[in-house]
Short mmCIF file of C-alpha atoms and ligand atoms in Angstrom, two decimals:
data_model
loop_
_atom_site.label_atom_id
_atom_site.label_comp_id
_atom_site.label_asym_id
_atom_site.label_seq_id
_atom_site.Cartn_x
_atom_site.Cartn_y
_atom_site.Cartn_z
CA UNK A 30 -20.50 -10.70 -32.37
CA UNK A 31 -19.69 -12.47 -29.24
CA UNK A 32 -20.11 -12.32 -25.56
CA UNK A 33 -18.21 -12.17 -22.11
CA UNK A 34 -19.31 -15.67 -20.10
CA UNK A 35 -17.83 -14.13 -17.55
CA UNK A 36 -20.43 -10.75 -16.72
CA UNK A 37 -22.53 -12.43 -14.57
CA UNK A 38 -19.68 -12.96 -12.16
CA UNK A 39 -19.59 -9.38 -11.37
CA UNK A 40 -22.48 -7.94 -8.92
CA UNK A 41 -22.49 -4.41 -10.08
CA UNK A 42 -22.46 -4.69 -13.34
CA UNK A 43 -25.88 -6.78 -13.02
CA UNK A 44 -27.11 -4.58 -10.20
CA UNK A 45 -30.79 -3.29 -11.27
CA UNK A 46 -30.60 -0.13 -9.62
CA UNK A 47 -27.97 0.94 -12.31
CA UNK A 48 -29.75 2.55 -15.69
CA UNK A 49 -30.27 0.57 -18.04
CA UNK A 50 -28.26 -0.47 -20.38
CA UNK A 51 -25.39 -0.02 -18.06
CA UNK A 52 -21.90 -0.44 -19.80
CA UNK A 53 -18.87 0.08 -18.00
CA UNK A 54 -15.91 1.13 -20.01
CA UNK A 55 -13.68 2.48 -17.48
CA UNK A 56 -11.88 -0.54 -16.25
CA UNK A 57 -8.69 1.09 -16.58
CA UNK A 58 -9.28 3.58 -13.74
CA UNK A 59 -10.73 0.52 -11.22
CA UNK A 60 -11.53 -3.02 -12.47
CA UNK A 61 -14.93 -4.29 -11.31
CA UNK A 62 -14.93 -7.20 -9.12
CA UNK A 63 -16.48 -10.25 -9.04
CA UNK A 64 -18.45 -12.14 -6.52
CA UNK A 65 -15.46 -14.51 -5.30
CA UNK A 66 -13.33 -11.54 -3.82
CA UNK A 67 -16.01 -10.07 -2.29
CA UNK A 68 -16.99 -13.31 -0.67
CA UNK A 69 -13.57 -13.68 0.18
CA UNK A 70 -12.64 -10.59 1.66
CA UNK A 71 -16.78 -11.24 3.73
CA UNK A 72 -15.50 -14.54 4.90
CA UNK A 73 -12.55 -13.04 6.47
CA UNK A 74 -14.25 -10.36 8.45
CA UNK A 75 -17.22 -12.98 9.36
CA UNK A 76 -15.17 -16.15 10.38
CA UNK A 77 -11.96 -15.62 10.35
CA UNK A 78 -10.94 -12.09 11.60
CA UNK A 79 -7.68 -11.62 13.39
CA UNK A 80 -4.50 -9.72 12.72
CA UNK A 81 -1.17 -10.72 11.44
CA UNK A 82 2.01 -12.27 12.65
CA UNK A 83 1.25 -11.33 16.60
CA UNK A 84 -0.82 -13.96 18.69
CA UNK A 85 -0.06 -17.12 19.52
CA UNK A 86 -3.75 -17.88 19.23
CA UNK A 87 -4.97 -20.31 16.19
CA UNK A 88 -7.11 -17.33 14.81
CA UNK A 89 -4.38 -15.05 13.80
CA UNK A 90 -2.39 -18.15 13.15
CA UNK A 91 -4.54 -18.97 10.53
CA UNK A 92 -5.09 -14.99 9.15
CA UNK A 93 -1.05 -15.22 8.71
CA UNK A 94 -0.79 -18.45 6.98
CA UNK A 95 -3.75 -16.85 4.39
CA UNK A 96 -1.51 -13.80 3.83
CA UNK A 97 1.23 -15.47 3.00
CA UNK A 98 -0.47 -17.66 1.11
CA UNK A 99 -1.48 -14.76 -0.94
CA UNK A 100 1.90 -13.70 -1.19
CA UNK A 101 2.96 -16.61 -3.00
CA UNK A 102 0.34 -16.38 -5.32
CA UNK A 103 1.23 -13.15 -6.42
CA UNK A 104 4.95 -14.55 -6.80
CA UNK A 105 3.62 -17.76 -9.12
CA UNK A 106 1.01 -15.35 -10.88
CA UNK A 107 4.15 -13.28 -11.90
CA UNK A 108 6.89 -15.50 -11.67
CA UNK A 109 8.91 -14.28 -8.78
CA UNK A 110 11.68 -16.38 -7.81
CA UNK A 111 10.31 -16.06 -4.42
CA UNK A 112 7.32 -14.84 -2.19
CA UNK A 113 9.97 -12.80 -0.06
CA UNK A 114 10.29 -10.95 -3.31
CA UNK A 115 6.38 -9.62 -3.50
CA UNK A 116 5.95 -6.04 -1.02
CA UNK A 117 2.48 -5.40 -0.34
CA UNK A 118 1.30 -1.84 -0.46
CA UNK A 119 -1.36 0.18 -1.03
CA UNK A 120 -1.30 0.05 -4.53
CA UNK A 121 1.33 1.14 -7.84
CA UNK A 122 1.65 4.88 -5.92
CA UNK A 123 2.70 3.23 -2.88
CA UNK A 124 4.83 0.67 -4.30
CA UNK A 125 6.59 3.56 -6.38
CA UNK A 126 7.38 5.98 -3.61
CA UNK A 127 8.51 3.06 -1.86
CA UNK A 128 11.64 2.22 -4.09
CA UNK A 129 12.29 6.49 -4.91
CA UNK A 130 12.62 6.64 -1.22
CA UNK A 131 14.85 3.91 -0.79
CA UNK A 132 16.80 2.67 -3.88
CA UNK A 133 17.61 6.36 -4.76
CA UNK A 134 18.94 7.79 -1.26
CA UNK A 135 21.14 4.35 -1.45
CA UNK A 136 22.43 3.68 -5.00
CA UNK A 137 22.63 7.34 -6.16
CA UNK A 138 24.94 10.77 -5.60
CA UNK A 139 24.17 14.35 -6.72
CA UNK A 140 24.35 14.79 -10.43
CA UNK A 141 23.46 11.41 -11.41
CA UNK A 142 20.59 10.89 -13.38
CA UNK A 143 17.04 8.84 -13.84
CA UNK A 144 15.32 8.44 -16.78
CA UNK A 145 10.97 8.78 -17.26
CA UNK A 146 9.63 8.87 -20.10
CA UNK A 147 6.85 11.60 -21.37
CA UNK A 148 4.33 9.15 -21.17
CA UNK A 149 3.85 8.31 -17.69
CA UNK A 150 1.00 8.76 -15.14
CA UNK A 151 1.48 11.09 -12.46
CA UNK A 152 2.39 8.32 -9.89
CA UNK A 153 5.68 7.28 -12.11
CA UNK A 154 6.91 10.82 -12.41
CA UNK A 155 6.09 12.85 -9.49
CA UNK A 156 7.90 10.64 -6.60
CA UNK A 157 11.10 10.72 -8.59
CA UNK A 158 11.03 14.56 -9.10
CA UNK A 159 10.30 14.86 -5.22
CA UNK A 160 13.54 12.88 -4.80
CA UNK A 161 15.55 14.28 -7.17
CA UNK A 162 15.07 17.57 -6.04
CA UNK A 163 16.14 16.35 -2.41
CA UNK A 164 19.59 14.31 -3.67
CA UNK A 165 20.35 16.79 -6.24
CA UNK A 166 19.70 14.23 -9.27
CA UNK A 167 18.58 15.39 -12.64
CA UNK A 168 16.13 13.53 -14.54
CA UNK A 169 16.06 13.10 -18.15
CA UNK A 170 12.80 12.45 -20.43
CA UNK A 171 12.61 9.82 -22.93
CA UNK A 172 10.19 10.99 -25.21
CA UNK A 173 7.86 9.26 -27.33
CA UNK A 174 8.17 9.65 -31.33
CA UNK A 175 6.37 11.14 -33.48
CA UNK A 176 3.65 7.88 -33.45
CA UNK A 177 3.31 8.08 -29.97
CA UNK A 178 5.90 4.94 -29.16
CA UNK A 179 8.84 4.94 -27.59
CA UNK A 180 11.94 4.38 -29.87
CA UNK A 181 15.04 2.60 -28.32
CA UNK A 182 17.52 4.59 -30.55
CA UNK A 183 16.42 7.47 -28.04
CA UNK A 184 16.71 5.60 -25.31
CA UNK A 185 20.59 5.03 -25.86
CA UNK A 186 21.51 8.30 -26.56
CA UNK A 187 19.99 9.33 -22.45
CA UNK A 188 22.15 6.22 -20.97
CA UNK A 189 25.48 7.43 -20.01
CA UNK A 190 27.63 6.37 -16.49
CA UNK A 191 25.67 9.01 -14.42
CA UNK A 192 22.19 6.52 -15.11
CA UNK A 193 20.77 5.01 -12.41
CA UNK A 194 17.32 4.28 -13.06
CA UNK A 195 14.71 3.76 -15.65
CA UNK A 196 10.79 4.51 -14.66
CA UNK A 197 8.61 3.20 -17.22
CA UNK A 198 5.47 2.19 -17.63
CA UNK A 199 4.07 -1.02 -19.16
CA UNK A 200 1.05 0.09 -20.71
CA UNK A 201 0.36 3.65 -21.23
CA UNK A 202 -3.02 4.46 -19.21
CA UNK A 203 -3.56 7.03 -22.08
CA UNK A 204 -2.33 5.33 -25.26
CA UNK A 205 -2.64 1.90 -24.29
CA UNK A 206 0.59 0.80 -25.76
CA UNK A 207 2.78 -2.01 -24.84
CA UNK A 208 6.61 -1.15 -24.39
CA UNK A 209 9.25 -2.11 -24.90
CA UNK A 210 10.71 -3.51 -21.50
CA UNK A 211 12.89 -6.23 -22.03
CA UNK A 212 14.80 -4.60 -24.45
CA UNK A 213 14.92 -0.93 -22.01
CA UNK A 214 15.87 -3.24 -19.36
CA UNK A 215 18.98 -5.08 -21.10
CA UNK A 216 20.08 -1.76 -21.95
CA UNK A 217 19.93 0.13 -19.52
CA UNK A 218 21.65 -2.68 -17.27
CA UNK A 219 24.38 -2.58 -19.24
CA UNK A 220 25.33 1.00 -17.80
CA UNK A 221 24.71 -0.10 -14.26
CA UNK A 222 21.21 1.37 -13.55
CA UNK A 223 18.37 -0.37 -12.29
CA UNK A 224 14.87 -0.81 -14.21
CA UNK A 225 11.04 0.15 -12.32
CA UNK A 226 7.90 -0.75 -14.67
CA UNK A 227 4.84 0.78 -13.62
CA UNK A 228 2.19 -2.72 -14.52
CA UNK A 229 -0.87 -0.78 -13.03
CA UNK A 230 -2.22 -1.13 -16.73
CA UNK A 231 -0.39 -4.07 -17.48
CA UNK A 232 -0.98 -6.38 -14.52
CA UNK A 233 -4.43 -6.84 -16.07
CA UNK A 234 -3.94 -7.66 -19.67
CA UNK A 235 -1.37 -10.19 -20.22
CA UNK A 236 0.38 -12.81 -18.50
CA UNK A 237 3.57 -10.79 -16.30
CA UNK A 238 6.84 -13.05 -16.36
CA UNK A 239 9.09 -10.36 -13.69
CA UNK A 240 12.18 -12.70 -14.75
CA UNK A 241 11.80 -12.45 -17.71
CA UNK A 242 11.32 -8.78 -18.50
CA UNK A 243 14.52 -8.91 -16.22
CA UNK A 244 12.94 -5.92 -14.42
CA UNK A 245 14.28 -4.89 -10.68
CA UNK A 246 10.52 -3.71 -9.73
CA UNK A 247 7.33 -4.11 -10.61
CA UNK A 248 4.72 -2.20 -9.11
CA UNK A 249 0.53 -2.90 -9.49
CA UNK A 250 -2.65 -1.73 -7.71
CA UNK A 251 -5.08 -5.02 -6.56
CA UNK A 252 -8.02 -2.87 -7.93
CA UNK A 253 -6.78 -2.68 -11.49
CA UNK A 254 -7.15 -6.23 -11.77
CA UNK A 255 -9.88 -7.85 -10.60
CA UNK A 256 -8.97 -7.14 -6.74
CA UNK A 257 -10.05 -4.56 -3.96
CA UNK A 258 -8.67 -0.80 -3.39
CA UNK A 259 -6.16 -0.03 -1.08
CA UNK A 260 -3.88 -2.69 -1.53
CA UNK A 261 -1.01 -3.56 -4.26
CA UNK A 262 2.44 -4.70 -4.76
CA UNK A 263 5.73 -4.36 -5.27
CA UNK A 264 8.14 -7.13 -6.77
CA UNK A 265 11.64 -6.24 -5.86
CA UNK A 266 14.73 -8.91 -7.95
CA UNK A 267 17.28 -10.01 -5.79
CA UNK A 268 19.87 -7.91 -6.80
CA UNK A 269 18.37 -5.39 -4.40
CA UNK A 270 15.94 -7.11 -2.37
CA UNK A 271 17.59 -6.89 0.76
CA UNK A 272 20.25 -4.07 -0.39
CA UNK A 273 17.11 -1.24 0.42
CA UNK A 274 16.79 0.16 3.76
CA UNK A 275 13.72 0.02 5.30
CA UNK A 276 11.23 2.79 4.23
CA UNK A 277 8.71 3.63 6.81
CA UNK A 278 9.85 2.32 10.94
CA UNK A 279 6.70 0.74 12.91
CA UNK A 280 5.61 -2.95 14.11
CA UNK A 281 6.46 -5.78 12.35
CA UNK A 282 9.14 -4.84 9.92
CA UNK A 283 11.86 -5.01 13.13
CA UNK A 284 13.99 -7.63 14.50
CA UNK A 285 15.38 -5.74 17.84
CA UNK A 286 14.26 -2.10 19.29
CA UNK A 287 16.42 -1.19 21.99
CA UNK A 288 16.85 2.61 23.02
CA UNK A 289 18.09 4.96 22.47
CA UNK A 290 19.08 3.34 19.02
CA UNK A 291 20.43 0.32 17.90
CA UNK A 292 17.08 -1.00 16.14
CA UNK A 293 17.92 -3.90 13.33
CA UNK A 294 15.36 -4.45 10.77
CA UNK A 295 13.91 -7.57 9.54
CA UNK A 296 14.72 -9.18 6.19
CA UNK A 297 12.18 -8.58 3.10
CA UNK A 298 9.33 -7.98 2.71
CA UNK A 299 8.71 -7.81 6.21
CA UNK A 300 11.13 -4.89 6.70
CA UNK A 301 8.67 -2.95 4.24
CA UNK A 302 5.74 -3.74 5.57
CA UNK A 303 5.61 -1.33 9.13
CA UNK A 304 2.18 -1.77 11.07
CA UNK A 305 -0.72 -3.88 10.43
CA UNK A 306 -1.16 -4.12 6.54
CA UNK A 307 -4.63 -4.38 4.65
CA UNK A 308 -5.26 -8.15 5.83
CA UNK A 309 -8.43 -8.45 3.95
CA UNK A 310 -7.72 -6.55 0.76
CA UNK A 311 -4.31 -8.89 0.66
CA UNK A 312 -6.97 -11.87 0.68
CA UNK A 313 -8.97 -10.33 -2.23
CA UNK A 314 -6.17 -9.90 -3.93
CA UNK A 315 -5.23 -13.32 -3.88
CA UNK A 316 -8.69 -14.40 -4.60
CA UNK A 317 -8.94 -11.84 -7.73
CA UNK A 318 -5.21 -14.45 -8.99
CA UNK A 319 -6.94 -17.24 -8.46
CA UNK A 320 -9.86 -15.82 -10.23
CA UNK A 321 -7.70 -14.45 -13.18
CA UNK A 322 -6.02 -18.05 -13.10
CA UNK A 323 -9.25 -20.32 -13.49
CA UNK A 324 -10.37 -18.52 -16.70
CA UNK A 325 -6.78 -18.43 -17.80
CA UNK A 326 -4.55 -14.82 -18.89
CA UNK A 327 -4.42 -16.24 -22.02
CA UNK A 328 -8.19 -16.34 -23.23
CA UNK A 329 -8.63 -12.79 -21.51
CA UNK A 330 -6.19 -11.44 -23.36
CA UNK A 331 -7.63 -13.36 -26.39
CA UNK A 332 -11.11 -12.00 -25.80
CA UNK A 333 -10.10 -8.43 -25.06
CA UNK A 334 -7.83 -8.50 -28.57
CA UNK A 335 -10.62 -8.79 -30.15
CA UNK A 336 -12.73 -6.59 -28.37
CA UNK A 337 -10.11 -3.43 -29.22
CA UNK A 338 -10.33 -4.57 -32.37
CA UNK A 339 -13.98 -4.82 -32.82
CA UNK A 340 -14.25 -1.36 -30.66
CA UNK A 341 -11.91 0.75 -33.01
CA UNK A 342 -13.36 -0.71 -36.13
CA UNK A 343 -17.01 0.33 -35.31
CA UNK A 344 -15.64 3.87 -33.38
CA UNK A 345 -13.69 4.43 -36.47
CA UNK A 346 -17.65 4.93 -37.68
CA UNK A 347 -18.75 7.84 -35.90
CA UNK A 348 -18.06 11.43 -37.89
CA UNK A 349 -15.39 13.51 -36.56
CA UNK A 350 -14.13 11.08 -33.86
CA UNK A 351 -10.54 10.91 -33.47
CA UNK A 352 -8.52 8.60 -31.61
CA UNK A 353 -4.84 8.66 -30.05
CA UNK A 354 -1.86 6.84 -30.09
CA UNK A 355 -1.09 3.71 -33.17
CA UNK A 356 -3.67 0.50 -33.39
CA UNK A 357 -0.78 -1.82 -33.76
CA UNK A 358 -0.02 -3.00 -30.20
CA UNK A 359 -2.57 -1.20 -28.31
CA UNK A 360 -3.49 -2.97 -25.02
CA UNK A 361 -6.92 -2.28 -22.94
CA UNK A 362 -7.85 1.64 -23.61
CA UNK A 363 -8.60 3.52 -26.40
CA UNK A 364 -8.58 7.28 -25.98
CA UNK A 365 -10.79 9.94 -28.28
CA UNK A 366 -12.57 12.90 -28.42
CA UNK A 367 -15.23 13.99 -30.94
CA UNK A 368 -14.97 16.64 -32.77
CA UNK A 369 -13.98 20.27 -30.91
CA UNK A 370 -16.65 18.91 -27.83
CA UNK A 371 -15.25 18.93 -24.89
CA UNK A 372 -14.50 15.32 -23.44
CA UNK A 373 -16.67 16.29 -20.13
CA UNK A 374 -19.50 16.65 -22.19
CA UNK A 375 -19.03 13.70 -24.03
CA UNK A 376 -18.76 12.06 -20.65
CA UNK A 377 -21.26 13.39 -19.58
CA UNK A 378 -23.50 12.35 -22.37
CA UNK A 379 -23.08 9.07 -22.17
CA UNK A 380 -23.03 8.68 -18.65
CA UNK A 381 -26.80 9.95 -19.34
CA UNK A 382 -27.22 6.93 -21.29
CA UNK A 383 -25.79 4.45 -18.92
CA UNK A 384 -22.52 3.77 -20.18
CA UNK A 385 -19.34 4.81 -17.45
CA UNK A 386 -15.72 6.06 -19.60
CA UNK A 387 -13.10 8.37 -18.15
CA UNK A 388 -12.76 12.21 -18.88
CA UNK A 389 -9.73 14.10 -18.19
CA UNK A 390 -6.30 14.37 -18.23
CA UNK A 391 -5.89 10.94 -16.78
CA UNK A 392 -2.88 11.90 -14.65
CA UNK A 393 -1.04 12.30 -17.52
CA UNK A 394 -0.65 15.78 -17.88
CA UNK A 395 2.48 15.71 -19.99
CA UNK A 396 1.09 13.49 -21.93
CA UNK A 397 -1.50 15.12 -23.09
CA UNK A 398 0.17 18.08 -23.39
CA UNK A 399 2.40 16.30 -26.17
CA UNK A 400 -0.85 15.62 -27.86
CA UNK A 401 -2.24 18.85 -27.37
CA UNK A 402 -5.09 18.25 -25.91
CA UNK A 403 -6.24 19.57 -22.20
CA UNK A 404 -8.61 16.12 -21.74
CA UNK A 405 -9.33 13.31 -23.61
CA UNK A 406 -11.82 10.42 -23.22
CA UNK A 407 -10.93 7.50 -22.71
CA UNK A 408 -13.19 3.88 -22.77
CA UNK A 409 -11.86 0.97 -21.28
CA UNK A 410 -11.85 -2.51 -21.72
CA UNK A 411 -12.25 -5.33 -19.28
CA UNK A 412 -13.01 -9.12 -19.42
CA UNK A 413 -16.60 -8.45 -18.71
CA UNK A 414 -17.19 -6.63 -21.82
CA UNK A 415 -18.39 -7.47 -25.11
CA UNK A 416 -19.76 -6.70 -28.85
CA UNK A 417 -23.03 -5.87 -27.64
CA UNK A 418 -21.33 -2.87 -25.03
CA UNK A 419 -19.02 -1.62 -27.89
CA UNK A 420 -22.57 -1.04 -30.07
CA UNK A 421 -24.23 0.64 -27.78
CA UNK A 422 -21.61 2.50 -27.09
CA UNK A 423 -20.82 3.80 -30.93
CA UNK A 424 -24.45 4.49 -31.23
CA UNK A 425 -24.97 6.61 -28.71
CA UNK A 426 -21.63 8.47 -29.30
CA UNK A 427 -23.70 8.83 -33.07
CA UNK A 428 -26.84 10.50 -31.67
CA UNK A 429 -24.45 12.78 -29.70
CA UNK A 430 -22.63 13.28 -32.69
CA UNK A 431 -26.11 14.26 -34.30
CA UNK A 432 -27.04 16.19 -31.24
CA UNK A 433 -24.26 18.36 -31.28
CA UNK A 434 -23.46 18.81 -34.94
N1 PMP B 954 0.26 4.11 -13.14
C1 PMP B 954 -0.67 3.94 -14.08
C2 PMP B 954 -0.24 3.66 -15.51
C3 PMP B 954 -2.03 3.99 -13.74
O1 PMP B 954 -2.95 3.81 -14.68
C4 PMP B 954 -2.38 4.21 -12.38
C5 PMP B 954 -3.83 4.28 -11.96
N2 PMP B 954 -4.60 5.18 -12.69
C6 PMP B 954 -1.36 4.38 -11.44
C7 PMP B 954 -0.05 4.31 -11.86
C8 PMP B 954 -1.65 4.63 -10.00
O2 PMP B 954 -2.31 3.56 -9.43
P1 PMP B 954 -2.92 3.67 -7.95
O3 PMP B 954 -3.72 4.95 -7.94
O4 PMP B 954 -3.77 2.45 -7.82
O5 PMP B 954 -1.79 3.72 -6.99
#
């Protein structure tokens, strides 16, 4: 049995209008976040409100130097070579569009190919097909095995000269598995293509080293870890940093406008970043790092080890539950369903009793189709969590058990 010292940093998870008990397992979907980003992001809008990079005046002085503070703790918290390297965005959608909209119109020709995999959320798959379709690329699925995992002997039968990019994710969102990127991403530079990891799942679980996973981008959503909505990032390596063309045209990401053309474009990140960006969900972002940072990756991901553990031992308990994807490895999320019940009634259960998962088909529709189910549930795990959740949470999934037969 053991507890999270850290629950009592998070407001809403000790707010008293909530029922009671109140257990939130759906940190995979949005994070809760503690007091110190939304003090943050308060402090900005009460003291220190100003826009970015355009007065000469000390108070927008100062809101630029805080940004780009921020940026730079984004590049240590995932070792980036550089803060020029870290786009911010709305989130992992954003960040993904951003690269299918410029890498592919630059690096690729009609007939060559991209790899996804048949695990990927809906924000990994659906910009590339958009693009595809556009260029005239074809894209190839690397499909999981018959345990769910992704197999590297499959992987290098898809590579051939015509690759030019792997999308993969992380962490599944579904399966909560960890991949296998470094290895993907040595071979799959070896044919000349470049490497995207969707870390919306695993931004928040482990420590992220972008150098060495040797990935070209990393994309994450601020509100997956710790951090507000509406804001994320995208790491771009060198090799193409300043290769892209700009995405979307607008303030700030230009060096010269003159008309009728002849616009030049600032260097990165700046030349993806048109119009004002989300000043004060940049700031929480930051503060969510430095958050992350004082506790330390390491004894989250310690703690939440052996909260999965803990969580599929005692779930392993309830009659007729069965759960998806292998043990071994699994990061975060643990997806079920009980018996033939549908998972929105099982949702809806438990929300009855206070305690928050996710229903659905987690934008993952392939996905599930490959594990033939229309919806799953699917509890998640943050740092906020402990023992005393995960049994209330397997014994009311009993009494609906009993409820239901
Ligand atoms: N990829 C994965 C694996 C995710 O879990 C999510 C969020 N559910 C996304 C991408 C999209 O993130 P966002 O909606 O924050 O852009």
């Amino acid at each position: 049995m053991f507890d999270s010292p850290w629950r009592d940093d998070f407001p809403t998870l000790n707010n008293h209008q909530q029922t009671s008990p109140f257990i939130y397992l759906d940190s995979a979907a949005t994070a809760q976040t503690p007091l110190a980003v939304i003090e943050r992001m308060q402090r900005f809008y009460t003291h220190e409100y100003a826009t970015v990079h355009r007065g000469v005046h000390r108070l927008s002085a100062h809101a630029t130097q805080n940004m780009e503070q921020a940026r730079q703790t984004v590049a240590n918290f995932v070792n980036a070579t550089s803060s020029d390297q870290i786009i911010f965005t709305k989130g992992t959608t954003e960040a993904i569009n951003l690269v299918a909209n410029t890498y592919l119109p630059t690096f690729t020709q009609a007939g060559d190919e991209i790899i996804i995999t048949d695990m990927e959320h809906h924000s990994n798959i659906v910009p590339w097909q958009m693009l595809a379709e556009k260029l005239g690329l074809t894209i190839k699925v690397w499909q999981m095995n018959a345990e769910y995992r992704l197999d590297l002997d499959d992987l290098q039968k898809l590579l051939s000269k015509k690759t030019k990019l792997l999308a993969l994710t992380h962490i599944s969102n579904v399966l909560g598995c960890i991949n296998p990127i470094k290895a993907a991403t040595t071979m799959v530079h070896q044919v000349g293509a470049a490497v995207l990891i969707d870390g919306a799942q695993g931004i928040a679980h482990q420590q992220v080293d972008v150098q060495d996973m040797g990935c070209d981008f990393y994309a994450f959503s601020g509100h997956k870890l710790y951090g507000p909505t509406g804001v994320g990032v995208l790491y771009i390596a060198n090799t193409y940093l300043n290769k892209l063309p700009p995405w979307e045209g607008g303030g700030a990401m230009i060096e010269y406008v003159q008309l009728p053309m002849g616009t030049t474009y600032q260097t990165a990140p700046w030349r993806f970043e048109a119009g004002t960006p989300n000043i004060a969900g940049i700031l929480g972002l930051g503060e969510a790092i430095n958050y992350i940072n004082h506790i330390g990756m390491d004894i989250i991901a310690d703690h939440e080890d052996k909260l999965m553990v803990y969580a599929e031992e005692q779930m392993q308990t309830v009659n007729s539950l069965s759960i998806y994807g292998a043990s071994v490895n699994r990061v975060g999320v643990i997806s079920f369903n009980l018996g033939n019940h549908h998972a929105f009634d099982i949702g809806s259960f438990l929300d009855n009793y206070g305690i928050a998962i996710r229903t659905g088909h987690h934008c993952a529709m392939p996905l599930l189709q490959r594990l033939q189910q229309p919806v799953v549930c699917r509890a998640s795990f943050g740092l906020y969590n402990d023992t005393h959740d995960i049994d209330v949470f397997v014994e009311r999934l009993q009494r609906i058990k009993h409820l239901l037969g």
